[in-house]
Amino acid sequence: MKRLTPDEYASADKLPIVTVVDNVRSLHNVGSLFRTADCLGLRRLCLCGITGTPPHAELHKSALGAEEVVEWSYFENTADAVRELHRLGYTTLALEQAEGSLKLGEVDLEEVLGTSEGIALVLGNEVDGIPQEVIDLCDHCLEIRQYGTKHSMNVSVAGGIALWYLAQLFRHTHV
């Protein structure tokens, strides 16, 4: 399967995509996001607020070791993480249903990125979503169209869908 060793992964080029995980309660969701970041070759995760951090046995159950190779940092406050990513030159996208949101599948990456370093995708709490204060700091909202009776998805599923899509856009336009 030509999988990278942990050392090879550490030195491999990563896509300029950062996942900001805002107050996610479930360690299984956090572990799944680590695995998604590893699978897609994303730059790092910013774990914020009550979001659990490695090392943790429950997180490891779904991360399966990805937490040992994916770069991550912790911020007590998600707004501070978004401000730091802006300072580093990232365009920030809140994955949230909002008026005027960009629809996944219709995103023009060049237009969204402009001259920025990359994209930071903010994912919110399983029940409350992303706080308005953080949404207001983000450059855009990104929305996954939904067609059923529910108006939300599991955070790790929604994050996986959006991150896969953004990774494909980067690969097709920048690699």
PDB file of C-alpha atoms in Angstrom:
ATOM      1  CA  MET A   1       0.000   0.000   0.000  1.00  0.00           C
ATOM      2  CA  LYS A   2       3.077   2.250   0.052  1.00  0.00           C
ATOM      3  CA  ARG A   3       2.252   3.804   3.419  1.00  0.00           C
ATOM      4  CA  LEU A   4       4.673   6.300   4.882  1.00  0.00           C
ATOM      5  CA  THR A   5       6.553   5.478   8.048  1.00  0.00           C
ATOM      6  CA  PRO A   6       6.120   7.998  10.878  1.00  0.00           C
ATOM      7  CA  ASP A   7       9.547   9.478  10.053  1.00  0.00           C
ATOM      8  CA  GLU A   8       8.674   9.774   6.356  1.00  0.00           C
ATOM      9  CA  TYR A   9       5.349  11.391   7.248  1.00  0.00           C
ATOM     10  CA  ALA A  10       7.086  13.900   9.523  1.00  0.00           C
ATOM     11  CA  SER A  11       9.305  15.099   6.677  1.00  0.00           C
ATOM     12  CA  ALA A  12       6.670  14.900   3.907  1.00  0.00           C
ATOM     13  CA  ASP A  13       5.175  18.057   2.443  1.00  0.00           C
ATOM     14  CA  LYS A  14       1.790  18.824   3.966  1.00  0.00           C
ATOM     15  CA  LEU A  15      -1.140  20.639   2.424  1.00  0.00           C
ATOM     16  CA  PRO A  16      -1.542  24.168   3.829  1.00  0.00           C
ATOM     17  CA  ILE A  17      -4.763  23.239   5.608  1.00  0.00           C
ATOM     18  CA  VAL A  18      -5.218  23.557   9.366  1.00  0.00           C
ATOM     19  CA  THR A  19      -8.210  22.207  11.275  1.00  0.00           C
ATOM     20  CA  VAL A  20      -9.379  24.278  14.242  1.00  0.00           C
ATOM     21  CA  VAL A  21     -11.362  22.093  16.645  1.00  0.00           C
ATOM     22  CA  ASP A  22     -13.574  24.299  18.834  1.00  0.00           C
ATOM     23  CA  ASN A  23     -14.771  22.789  22.112  1.00  0.00           C
ATOM     24  CA  VAL A  24     -15.481  19.308  20.726  1.00  0.00           C
ATOM     25  CA  ARG A  25     -16.548  17.071  23.613  1.00  0.00           C
ATOM     26  CA  SER A  26     -16.156  13.607  22.111  1.00  0.00           C
ATOM     27  CA  LEU A  27     -12.658  12.189  22.145  1.00  0.00           C
ATOM     28  CA  HIS A  28     -13.780   9.802  19.389  1.00  0.00           C
ATOM     29  CA  ASN A  29     -14.545  12.817  17.180  1.00  0.00           C
ATOM     30  CA  VAL A  30     -11.157  14.336  17.990  1.00  0.00           C
ATOM     31  CA  GLY A  31      -9.416  11.052  17.204  1.00  0.00           C
ATOM     32  CA  SER A  32     -11.293  10.817  13.904  1.00  0.00           C
ATOM     33  CA  LEU A  33     -10.133  14.317  12.984  1.00  0.00           C
ATOM     34  CA  PHE A  34      -6.524  13.318  13.694  1.00  0.00           C
ATOM     35  CA  ARG A  35      -6.933  10.332  11.363  1.00  0.00           C
ATOM     36  CA  THR A  36      -8.488  12.521   8.682  1.00  0.00           C
ATOM     37  CA  ALA A  37      -5.601  14.993   8.955  1.00  0.00           C
ATOM     38  CA  ASP A  38      -3.100  12.146   8.624  1.00  0.00           C
ATOM     39  CA  CYS A  39      -4.938  10.558   5.695  1.00  0.00           C
ATOM     40  CA  LEU A  40      -5.145  13.826   3.755  1.00  0.00           C
ATOM     41  CA  GLY A  41      -1.668  15.100   4.661  1.00  0.00           C
ATOM     42  CA  LEU A  42      -2.897  18.254   6.403  1.00  0.00           C
ATOM     43  CA  ARG A  43      -0.538  20.648   8.143  1.00  0.00           C
ATOM     44  CA  ARG A  44      -1.916  20.516  11.710  1.00  0.00           C
ATOM     45  CA  LEU A  45      -4.795  20.650  14.161  1.00  0.00           C
ATOM     46  CA  CYS A  46      -5.487  23.424  16.645  1.00  0.00           C
ATOM     47  CA  LEU A  47      -7.349  21.935  19.607  1.00  0.00           C
ATOM     48  CA  CYS A  48      -9.293  24.552  21.545  1.00  0.00           C
ATOM     49  CA  GLY A  49     -11.153  24.937  24.815  1.00  0.00           C
ATOM     50  CA  ILE A  50     -12.563  21.697  26.240  1.00  0.00           C
ATOM     51  CA  THR A  51     -11.363  19.660  23.254  1.00  0.00           C
ATOM     52  CA  GLY A  52      -9.344  16.705  24.524  1.00  0.00           C
ATOM     53  CA  THR A  53      -5.669  16.475  23.672  1.00  0.00           C
ATOM     54  CA  PRO A  54      -3.233  13.572  23.296  1.00  0.00           C
ATOM     55  CA  PRO A  55      -2.198  11.412  24.918  1.00  0.00           C
ATOM     56  CA  HIS A  56      -5.548   9.888  25.834  1.00  0.00           C
ATOM     57  CA  ALA A  57      -6.743   6.292  25.479  1.00  0.00           C
ATOM     58  CA  GLU A  58     -10.244   7.238  24.243  1.00  0.00           C
ATOM     59  CA  LEU A  59      -8.803   9.584  21.595  1.00  0.00           C
ATOM     60  CA  HIS A  60      -6.351   6.873  20.534  1.00  0.00           C
ATOM     61  CA  LYS A  61      -9.222   4.410  19.905  1.00  0.00           C
ATOM     62  CA  SER A  62     -10.290   6.356  16.820  1.00  0.00           C
ATOM     63  CA  ALA A  63      -7.002   8.089  15.960  1.00  0.00           C
ATOM     64  CA  LEU A  64      -5.125   4.760  15.855  1.00  0.00           C
ATOM     65  CA  GLY A  65      -1.759   6.473  16.222  1.00  0.00           C
ATOM     66  CA  ALA A  66      -2.412   9.477  13.964  1.00  0.00           C
ATOM     67  CA  GLU A  67      -2.204  11.666  17.079  1.00  0.00           C
ATOM     68  CA  GLU A  68       1.468  10.681  17.284  1.00  0.00           C
ATOM     69  CA  VAL A  69       2.358  11.939  13.800  1.00  0.00           C
ATOM     70  CA  VAL A  70      -0.006  14.840  13.070  1.00  0.00           C
ATOM     71  CA  GLU A  71       1.228  18.175  14.374  1.00  0.00           C
ATOM     72  CA  TRP A  72      -1.131  19.818  16.854  1.00  0.00           C
ATOM     73  CA  SER A  73      -1.278  22.729  19.249  1.00  0.00           C
ATOM     74  CA  TYR A  74      -3.630  23.754  22.032  1.00  0.00           C
ATOM     75  CA  PHE A  75      -5.396  27.091  22.525  1.00  0.00           C
ATOM     76  CA  GLU A  76      -7.542  27.801  25.559  1.00  0.00           C
ATOM     77  CA  ASN A  77      -9.635  30.166  23.451  1.00  0.00           C
ATOM     78  CA  THR A  78     -10.673  29.436  19.856  1.00  0.00           C
ATOM     79  CA  ALA A  79     -10.714  33.137  18.969  1.00  0.00           C
ATOM     80  CA  ASP A  80      -7.008  33.273  19.855  1.00  0.00           C
ATOM     81  CA  ALA A  81      -6.336  30.362  17.467  1.00  0.00           C
ATOM     82  CA  VAL A  82      -8.180  32.121  14.633  1.00  0.00           C
ATOM     83  CA  ARG A  83      -6.300  35.364  15.293  1.00  0.00           C
ATOM     84  CA  GLU A  84      -2.975  33.488  15.303  1.00  0.00           C
ATOM     85  CA  LEU A  85      -3.804  31.774  12.013  1.00  0.00           C
ATOM     86  CA  HIS A  86      -4.710  35.133  10.461  1.00  0.00           C
ATOM     87  CA  ARG A  87      -1.366  36.465  11.674  1.00  0.00           C
ATOM     88  CA  LEU A  88       0.318  33.502   9.939  1.00  0.00           C
ATOM     89  CA  GLY A  89      -1.494  34.343   6.701  1.00  0.00           C
ATOM     90  CA  TYR A  90      -4.324  31.797   6.641  1.00  0.00           C
ATOM     91  CA  THR A  91      -7.815  32.342   5.292  1.00  0.00           C
ATOM     92  CA  THR A  92     -10.252  31.094   7.918  1.00  0.00           C
ATOM     93  CA  LEU A  93     -13.476  29.266   7.099  1.00  0.00           C
ATOM     94  CA  ALA A  94     -16.114  28.412   9.705  1.00  0.00           C
ATOM     95  CA  LEU A  95     -17.934  25.208   8.762  1.00  0.00           C
ATOM     96  CA  GLU A  96     -21.353  26.481   9.685  1.00  0.00           C
ATOM     97  CA  GLN A  97     -24.767  27.112   8.159  1.00  0.00           C
ATOM     98  CA  ALA A  98     -25.095  30.853   7.800  1.00  0.00           C
ATOM     99  CA  GLU A  99     -26.580  33.421   5.489  1.00  0.00           C
ATOM    100  CA  GLY A 100     -24.150  34.121   2.658  1.00  0.00           C
ATOM    101  CA  SER A 101     -22.115  30.986   3.310  1.00  0.00           C
ATOM    102  CA  LEU A 102     -20.018  29.448   0.566  1.00  0.00           C
ATOM    103  CA  LYS A 103     -21.490  26.133  -0.549  1.00  0.00           C
ATOM    104  CA  LEU A 104     -19.153  23.163  -0.559  1.00  0.00           C
ATOM    105  CA  GLY A 105     -18.853  22.000  -4.153  1.00  0.00           C
ATOM    106  CA  GLU A 106     -19.135  25.545  -5.464  1.00  0.00           C
ATOM    107  CA  VAL A 107     -16.026  26.995  -3.825  1.00  0.00           C
ATOM    108  CA  ASP A 108     -13.556  28.836  -6.048  1.00  0.00           C
ATOM    109  CA  LEU A 109     -10.376  28.153  -4.112  1.00  0.00           C
ATOM    110  CA  GLU A 110      -8.337  30.842  -5.876  1.00  0.00           C
ATOM    111  CA  GLU A 111     -10.963  33.450  -5.048  1.00  0.00           C
ATOM    112  CA  VAL A 112     -11.230  32.353  -1.409  1.00  0.00           C
ATOM    113  CA  LEU A 113      -7.485  32.079  -0.878  1.00  0.00           C
ATOM    114  CA  GLY A 114      -6.375  35.241  -2.595  1.00  0.00           C
ATOM    115  CA  THR A 115      -2.771  35.640  -1.468  1.00  0.00           C
ATOM    116  CA  SER A 116      -3.109  33.728   1.795  1.00  0.00           C
ATOM    117  CA  GLU A 117      -0.830  30.944   3.014  1.00  0.00           C
ATOM    118  CA  GLY A 118      -3.595  28.380   3.192  1.00  0.00           C
ATOM    119  CA  ILE A 119      -6.934  27.569   4.769  1.00  0.00           C
ATOM    120  CA  ALA A 120      -7.922  27.017   8.366  1.00  0.00           C
ATOM    121  CA  LEU A 121     -11.238  25.208   8.724  1.00  0.00           C
ATOM    122  CA  VAL A 122     -13.004  25.832  12.040  1.00  0.00           C
ATOM    123  CA  LEU A 123     -15.212  23.004  13.336  1.00  0.00           C
ATOM    124  CA  GLY A 124     -17.604  23.622  16.222  1.00  0.00           C
ATOM    125  CA  ASN A 125     -19.031  21.930  19.266  1.00  0.00           C
ATOM    126  CA  GLU A 126     -21.332  18.959  18.662  1.00  0.00           C
ATOM    127  CA  VAL A 127     -24.392  20.709  20.126  1.00  0.00           C
ATOM    128  CA  ASP A 128     -23.785  24.453  19.976  1.00  0.00           C
ATOM    129  CA  GLY A 129     -21.707  24.768  16.811  1.00  0.00           C
ATOM    130  CA  ILE A 130     -19.240  27.622  16.467  1.00  0.00           C
ATOM    131  CA  PRO A 131     -19.754  30.662  18.732  1.00  0.00           C
ATOM    132  CA  GLN A 132     -20.779  33.853  16.931  1.00  0.00           C
ATOM    133  CA  GLU A 133     -17.625  35.597  18.203  1.00  0.00           C
ATOM    134  CA  VAL A 134     -15.492  33.055  16.322  1.00  0.00           C
ATOM    135  CA  ILE A 135     -17.694  33.135  13.199  1.00  0.00           C
ATOM    136  CA  ASP A 136     -17.308  36.924  13.141  1.00  0.00           C
ATOM    137  CA  LEU A 137     -13.503  36.527  13.136  1.00  0.00           C
ATOM    138  CA  CYS A 138     -13.541  34.092  10.201  1.00  0.00           C
ATOM    139  CA  ASP A 139     -13.176  35.239   6.613  1.00  0.00           C
ATOM    140  CA  HIS A 140     -16.072  33.106   5.346  1.00  0.00           C
ATOM    141  CA  CYS A 141     -18.551  30.448   6.362  1.00  0.00           C
ATOM    142  CA  LEU A 142     -18.534  27.188   4.440  1.00  0.00           C
ATOM    143  CA  GLU A 143     -21.676  25.078   4.322  1.00  0.00           C
ATOM    144  CA  ILE A 144     -22.392  21.490   3.340  1.00  0.00           C
ATOM    145  CA  ARG A 145     -25.805  21.357   1.677  1.00  0.00           C
ATOM    146  CA  GLN A 146     -28.156  19.018   3.484  1.00  0.00           C
ATOM    147  CA  TYR A 147     -31.264  17.451   2.024  1.00  0.00           C
ATOM    148  CA  GLY A 148     -32.873  15.452   4.836  1.00  0.00           C
ATOM    149  CA  THR A 149     -34.842  16.248   7.956  1.00  0.00           C
ATOM    150  CA  LYS A 150     -31.787  17.027  10.109  1.00  0.00           C
ATOM    151  CA  HIS A 151     -29.916  20.283   9.807  1.00  0.00           C
ATOM    152  CA  SER A 152     -26.599  19.135  11.180  1.00  0.00           C
ATOM    153  CA  MET A 153     -24.020  16.376  10.837  1.00  0.00           C
ATOM    154  CA  ASN A 154     -21.599  14.730  13.222  1.00  0.00           C
ATOM    155  CA  VAL A 155     -18.603  17.068  13.536  1.00  0.00           C
ATOM    156  CA  SER A 156     -16.000  14.504  12.471  1.00  0.00           C
ATOM    157  CA  VAL A 157     -18.122  13.444   9.476  1.00  0.00           C
ATOM    158  CA  ALA A 158     -18.770  17.030   8.372  1.00  0.00           C
ATOM    159  CA  GLY A 159     -15.105  17.889   8.943  1.00  0.00           C
ATOM    160  CA  GLY A 160     -14.004  14.857   6.935  1.00  0.00           C
ATOM    161  CA  ILE A 161     -16.237  15.776   4.000  1.00  0.00           C
ATOM    162  CA  ALA A 162     -15.140  19.423   3.929  1.00  0.00           C
ATOM    163  CA  LEU A 163     -11.459  18.663   4.501  1.00  0.00           C
ATOM    164  CA  TRP A 164     -11.406  16.019   1.754  1.00  0.00           C
ATOM    165  CA  TYR A 165     -12.990  18.480  -0.650  1.00  0.00           C
ATOM    166  CA  LEU A 166     -10.567  21.291   0.253  1.00  0.00           C
ATOM    167  CA  ALA A 167      -7.609  18.899  -0.027  1.00  0.00           C
ATOM    168  CA  GLN A 168      -8.730  17.894  -3.531  1.00  0.00           C
ATOM    169  CA  LEU A 169      -9.028  21.550  -4.563  1.00  0.00           C
ATOM    170  CA  PHE A 170      -5.486  22.206  -3.313  1.00  0.00           C
ATOM    171  CA  ARG A 171      -4.101  19.164  -5.073  1.00  0.00           C
ATOM    172  CA  HIS A 172      -5.722  20.117  -8.376  1.00  0.00           C
ATOM    173  CA  THR A 173      -4.776  23.787  -8.259  1.00  0.00           C
ATOM    174  CA  HIS A 174      -1.461  23.909  -6.394  1.00  0.00           C
ATOM    175  CA  VAL A 175       0.337  20.610  -6.937  1.00  0.00           C
TER     176      VAL A 175
END
